[in-house]
Coordinates of C-alpha atoms and ligand atoms in Angstrom, one line a residue:
M227 CA 58.8 3.5 -22.6
R228 CA 57.1 0.7 -24.5
V229 CA 55.9 1.8 -28.0
E230 CA 53.7 -0.5 -30.1
V231 CA 52.9 0.4 -33.7
V232 CA 50.0 -1.4 -35.4
P233 CA 48.1 -1.1 -38.6
A234 CA 45.1 1.2 -38.4
G235 CA 42.6 -1.7 -38.4
A236 CA 44.2 -3.3 -35.4
F237 CA 44.4 -0.1 -33.3
G238 CA 41.3 -0.6 -31.1
E239 CA 42.2 -4.3 -30.4
A240 CA 45.8 -3.4 -29.6
A241 CA 44.8 -0.6 -27.3
A242 CA 42.2 -2.8 -25.5
A243 CA 44.8 -5.6 -25.0
A244 CA 47.3 -3.1 -23.5
F245 CA 44.6 -1.6 -21.3
L246 CA 43.6 -5.1 -19.9
E247 CA 47.2 -6.1 -19.4
L248 CA 48.0 -2.9 -17.5
C249 CA 44.8 -3.3 -15.4
A250 CA 45.8 -6.9 -14.5
R251 CA 49.2 -5.7 -13.3
R252 CA 47.7 -3.3 -10.9
G253 CA 45.7 -5.7 -8.7
A254 CA 42.0 -5.6 -7.6
Q255 CA 39.8 -2.7 -8.5
P256 CA 42.4 -0.4 -9.9
L257 CA 41.6 3.3 -10.1
V258 CA 41.7 4.1 -13.8
G259 CA 41.6 7.6 -15.4
L260 CA 39.8 7.6 -18.8
A261 CA 40.0 9.9 -21.7
T262 CA 37.3 10.7 -24.2
G263 CA 37.6 11.9 -27.8
N264 CA 38.0 10.2 -31.1
T265 CA 41.2 8.3 -30.2
P266 CA 40.0 5.9 -27.5
T267 CA 36.7 5.1 -29.1
A268 CA 38.0 2.1 -31.0
M269 CA 39.5 0.8 -27.7
Y270 CA 36.2 1.1 -25.9
Q271 CA 34.4 -0.7 -28.8
A272 CA 37.0 -3.5 -28.6
L273 CA 36.5 -3.8 -24.9
A274 CA 32.7 -4.4 -25.5
G275 CA 33.6 -7.9 -26.8
R276 CA 35.9 -8.7 -24.0
G277 CA 34.3 -7.3 -20.8
L278 CA 36.1 -5.4 -18.1
P279 CA 37.9 -6.5 -14.9
G280 CA 36.6 -4.7 -11.8
V281 CA 37.9 -1.1 -12.2
R282 CA 37.0 2.2 -10.6
A283 CA 36.8 4.8 -13.4
F284 CA 37.5 8.5 -13.3
A285 CA 37.1 10.9 -16.2
V286 CA 40.2 12.9 -16.9
D287 CA 38.4 16.0 -18.0
E288 CA 35.1 17.7 -18.9
Y289 CA 33.9 20.8 -20.8
V290 CA 32.5 23.7 -18.9
G291 CA 29.1 23.7 -20.6
P292 CA 25.6 22.4 -20.1
R293 CA 25.8 19.2 -17.9
E294 CA 23.6 17.0 -20.2
H295 CA 24.9 18.3 -23.5
A296 CA 25.3 15.5 -26.1
C297 CA 28.9 16.7 -26.8
S298 CA 29.9 16.5 -23.1
N299 CA 32.3 13.9 -21.9
R300 CA 29.6 12.7 -19.5
A301 CA 27.5 11.8 -22.6
Y302 CA 30.5 10.2 -24.2
F303 CA 31.0 7.9 -21.2
R304 CA 27.3 7.0 -21.3
S305 CA 27.7 5.9 -24.9
Y306 CA 31.1 4.2 -24.8
W307 CA 32.0 3.1 -21.3
E308 CA 28.9 2.6 -19.1
P309 CA 27.4 -0.1 -21.4
L310 CA 30.5 -2.2 -21.3
P311 CA 30.0 -5.5 -19.5
G312 CA 31.4 -5.0 -15.9
A313 CA 31.7 -1.2 -16.2
G314 CA 30.4 1.0 -13.3
V315 CA 29.5 4.6 -13.4
V316 CA 32.4 7.0 -14.2
E317 CA 33.3 9.4 -11.5
Q318 CA 33.6 12.8 -13.1
F319 CA 33.6 16.6 -12.9
D320 CA 30.2 18.1 -12.6
P321 CA 30.0 21.2 -14.9
G322 CA 26.7 22.0 -13.3
A323 CA 28.3 22.5 -9.8
A324 CA 27.6 26.0 -8.3
D325 CA 31.3 26.6 -7.7
L326 CA 33.5 25.0 -10.4
D327 CA 36.8 25.8 -8.5
Q328 CA 35.4 23.9 -5.5
E329 CA 34.3 21.1 -7.8
C330 CA 37.9 20.8 -9.1
E331 CA 39.2 20.8 -5.5
R332 CA 36.8 18.0 -4.7
V333 CA 38.2 16.0 -7.6
A334 CA 41.8 16.8 -6.8
A335 CA 41.2 15.5 -3.3
A336 CA 39.2 12.4 -4.4
V337 CA 42.1 11.0 -6.6
P338 CA 44.7 10.7 -3.8
A339 CA 41.9 9.7 -1.4
G340 CA 41.3 6.8 -3.7
G341 CA 44.9 5.8 -3.7
G342 CA 46.0 7.8 -6.7
L343 CA 45.5 6.7 -10.3
D344 CA 46.8 3.1 -11.0
L345 CA 46.5 3.7 -14.7
V346 CA 45.5 6.5 -16.9
V347 CA 44.5 6.3 -20.6
L348 CA 45.3 9.4 -22.5
G349 CA 45.0 10.8 -26.0
I350 CA 47.1 13.7 -27.1
G351 CA 45.9 17.1 -28.4
L352 CA 47.3 18.5 -31.6
N353 CA 49.1 21.1 -29.5
G354 CA 50.5 18.5 -27.1
H355 CA 47.9 18.8 -24.4
L356 CA 47.1 16.0 -22.0
A357 CA 43.4 16.0 -21.0
F358 CA 42.9 19.8 -20.9
N359 CA 46.4 20.7 -19.6
E360 CA 47.3 23.1 -22.4
P361 CA 50.8 24.2 -23.4
G362 CA 52.2 26.4 -20.6
S363 CA 50.8 24.1 -17.8
A364 CA 53.2 23.6 -14.9
R365 CA 54.5 20.1 -14.3
D366 CA 52.7 19.8 -10.9
C367 CA 49.5 21.6 -11.7
P368 CA 46.5 20.1 -9.9
A369 CA 42.9 19.5 -11.1
R370 CA 41.4 22.9 -12.0
V371 CA 39.3 25.0 -14.4
V372 CA 41.3 26.0 -17.5
E373 CA 40.8 28.3 -20.5
L374 CA 40.9 26.2 -23.7
H375 CA 43.4 27.1 -26.3
R376 CA 42.3 27.8 -29.9
E377 CA 43.2 24.4 -31.1
S378 CA 41.0 22.8 -28.4
R379 CA 38.1 25.0 -29.2
T380 CA 38.4 24.3 -32.9
A381 CA 38.4 20.6 -32.1
A382 CA 35.4 21.0 -29.8
A383 CA 33.5 23.0 -32.4
R384 CA 33.3 19.9 -34.6
C385 CA 30.7 18.6 -32.2
W386 CA 29.5 21.7 -30.3
G387 CA 29.4 24.1 -33.2
A388 CA 29.2 27.8 -32.3
A389 CA 28.5 26.8 -28.7
A390 CA 32.0 25.4 -28.2
P391 CA 33.0 25.9 -24.6
R392 CA 35.8 28.3 -23.7
Q393 CA 36.7 26.5 -20.6
G394 CA 37.3 23.0 -19.4
M395 CA 37.8 21.2 -16.1
T396 CA 40.7 18.8 -16.0
L397 CA 42.8 16.5 -13.9
G398 CA 46.1 18.3 -13.5
L399 CA 49.5 17.0 -14.6
R400 CA 50.0 16.3 -10.9
E401 CA 47.3 13.6 -11.0
L402 CA 48.0 12.4 -14.5
L403 CA 51.8 12.1 -14.4
G404 CA 51.4 10.7 -10.9
A405 CA 49.5 7.7 -12.2
K406 CA 51.4 4.5 -11.6
A407 CA 51.0 3.5 -15.3
V408 CA 50.1 5.6 -18.4
L409 CA 48.7 4.3 -21.6
L410 CA 49.0 6.9 -24.4
L411 CA 47.0 6.4 -27.6
A412 CA 47.3 8.2 -30.9
N413 CA 46.0 7.4 -34.4
G414 CA 45.9 9.1 -37.7
E415 CA 48.3 11.1 -39.7
A416 CA 47.3 14.4 -38.1
K417 CA 48.9 13.3 -34.9
A418 CA 52.2 12.2 -36.4
A419 CA 54.1 15.5 -35.8
I420 CA 52.9 16.0 -32.2
V421 CA 53.6 12.3 -31.3
A422 CA 57.2 12.7 -32.5
R423 CA 57.5 16.0 -30.7
A424 CA 56.1 14.6 -27.5
L425 CA 58.0 11.4 -27.4
Q426 CA 61.4 12.4 -28.9
G427 CA 61.5 16.2 -28.6
E428 CA 62.5 18.5 -25.7
V429 CA 60.8 17.9 -22.4
G430 CA 58.9 21.0 -21.0
P431 CA 55.8 23.0 -20.7
E432 CA 55.5 24.0 -24.3
C433 CA 54.4 20.4 -24.9
P434 CA 52.8 18.9 -21.8
A435 CA 52.8 15.4 -23.3
S436 CA 56.6 15.5 -23.5
W437 CA 56.7 15.0 -19.7
L438 CA 55.5 11.5 -20.4
Q439 CA 59.1 10.7 -21.5
E440 CA 60.1 10.9 -17.8
H441 CA 57.3 8.5 -16.7
P442 CA 58.6 5.2 -15.3
D443 CA 55.8 3.1 -16.7
L444 CA 54.6 4.5 -20.1
T445 CA 53.0 2.3 -22.8
V446 CA 52.2 3.9 -26.1
V447 CA 50.0 2.4 -28.8
L448 CA 50.1 4.1 -32.2
D449 CA 48.7 3.3 -35.6
E450 CA 51.2 3.4 -38.5
A451 CA 50.0 6.9 -39.6
A452 CA 50.5 8.4 -36.1
A453 CA 53.9 6.8 -35.9
G454 CA 54.9 8.2 -39.3
R455 CA 57.4 10.7 -37.8
Y456 CA 58.4 8.8 -34.8
L457 CA 62.0 7.5 -35.2
R458 CA 62.2 3.8 -34.6
Ligands
GLP574 C1 40.6 16.6 -26.2 C2 40.5 16.1 -24.8 C3 41.6 15.1 -24.5 C4 41.8 14.3 -25.7 C5 42.4 15.1 -26.8 C6 42.5 14.4 -28.1 O1 40.3 18.0 -26.3 N1 40.5 17.1 -23.8 O2 41.2 14.4 -23.3 O3 42.7 13.2 -25.4 O4 41.8 16.4 -26.9 O5 41.3 14.3 -28.7 P1 41.0 13.3 -29.9 O6 41.2 11.9 -29.4 O7 39.6 13.5 -30.3 O8 42.0 13.7 -31.0

């Protein structure tokens, strides 16, 4: 595990530099899983000034809600990823599909068919979730529809308001932990406790992010506040 701790103002640049370095190590057209949320925004903004190598991008999750909602992950990628120089369209879950289970099966098959994820960029939920793999998820769970835990709904309500979705569609821990390299990002004091729990606590389903401790190629970029309880 490689852990880099940087001042808050350098977080986006440090995350972008780590992303580009990890992409470069994976050869031509790596398949890259991408998170949304507040955490990676500064990385995407920093990438705007640098441009992207050729990558195939895959969203790690989506809300089960109206397909074109401004708070959907689809809308997030339209704002932060698709305008980047060199970025293509992000492959993603379609919450408008007639059969959501079948849609998740399609995605679960598409990732290995594409050679598996070469790199996945992840944030961490306050409850230790990765994408929408909430506490209690099995180590090898595949892409699927999930019920969002209260913490995730509360976080979603900041954008969605009273219409916060109850369900999400997510790559499973099978696809995420199976990525050849993982870049975990966290910033802000609110993440300090869960970062320490995930990286230095007991490994198991109560904290899905703790399984990252066992990953053979994990890079973590933290700002100083998020690293506040991580023992260096
Ligand atoms: C969200 C998403 C995750 C994200 C995490 C942290 O609910 N499902 O993909 O990484 O929670 O979000 P944030 O970066 O906004 O704190």
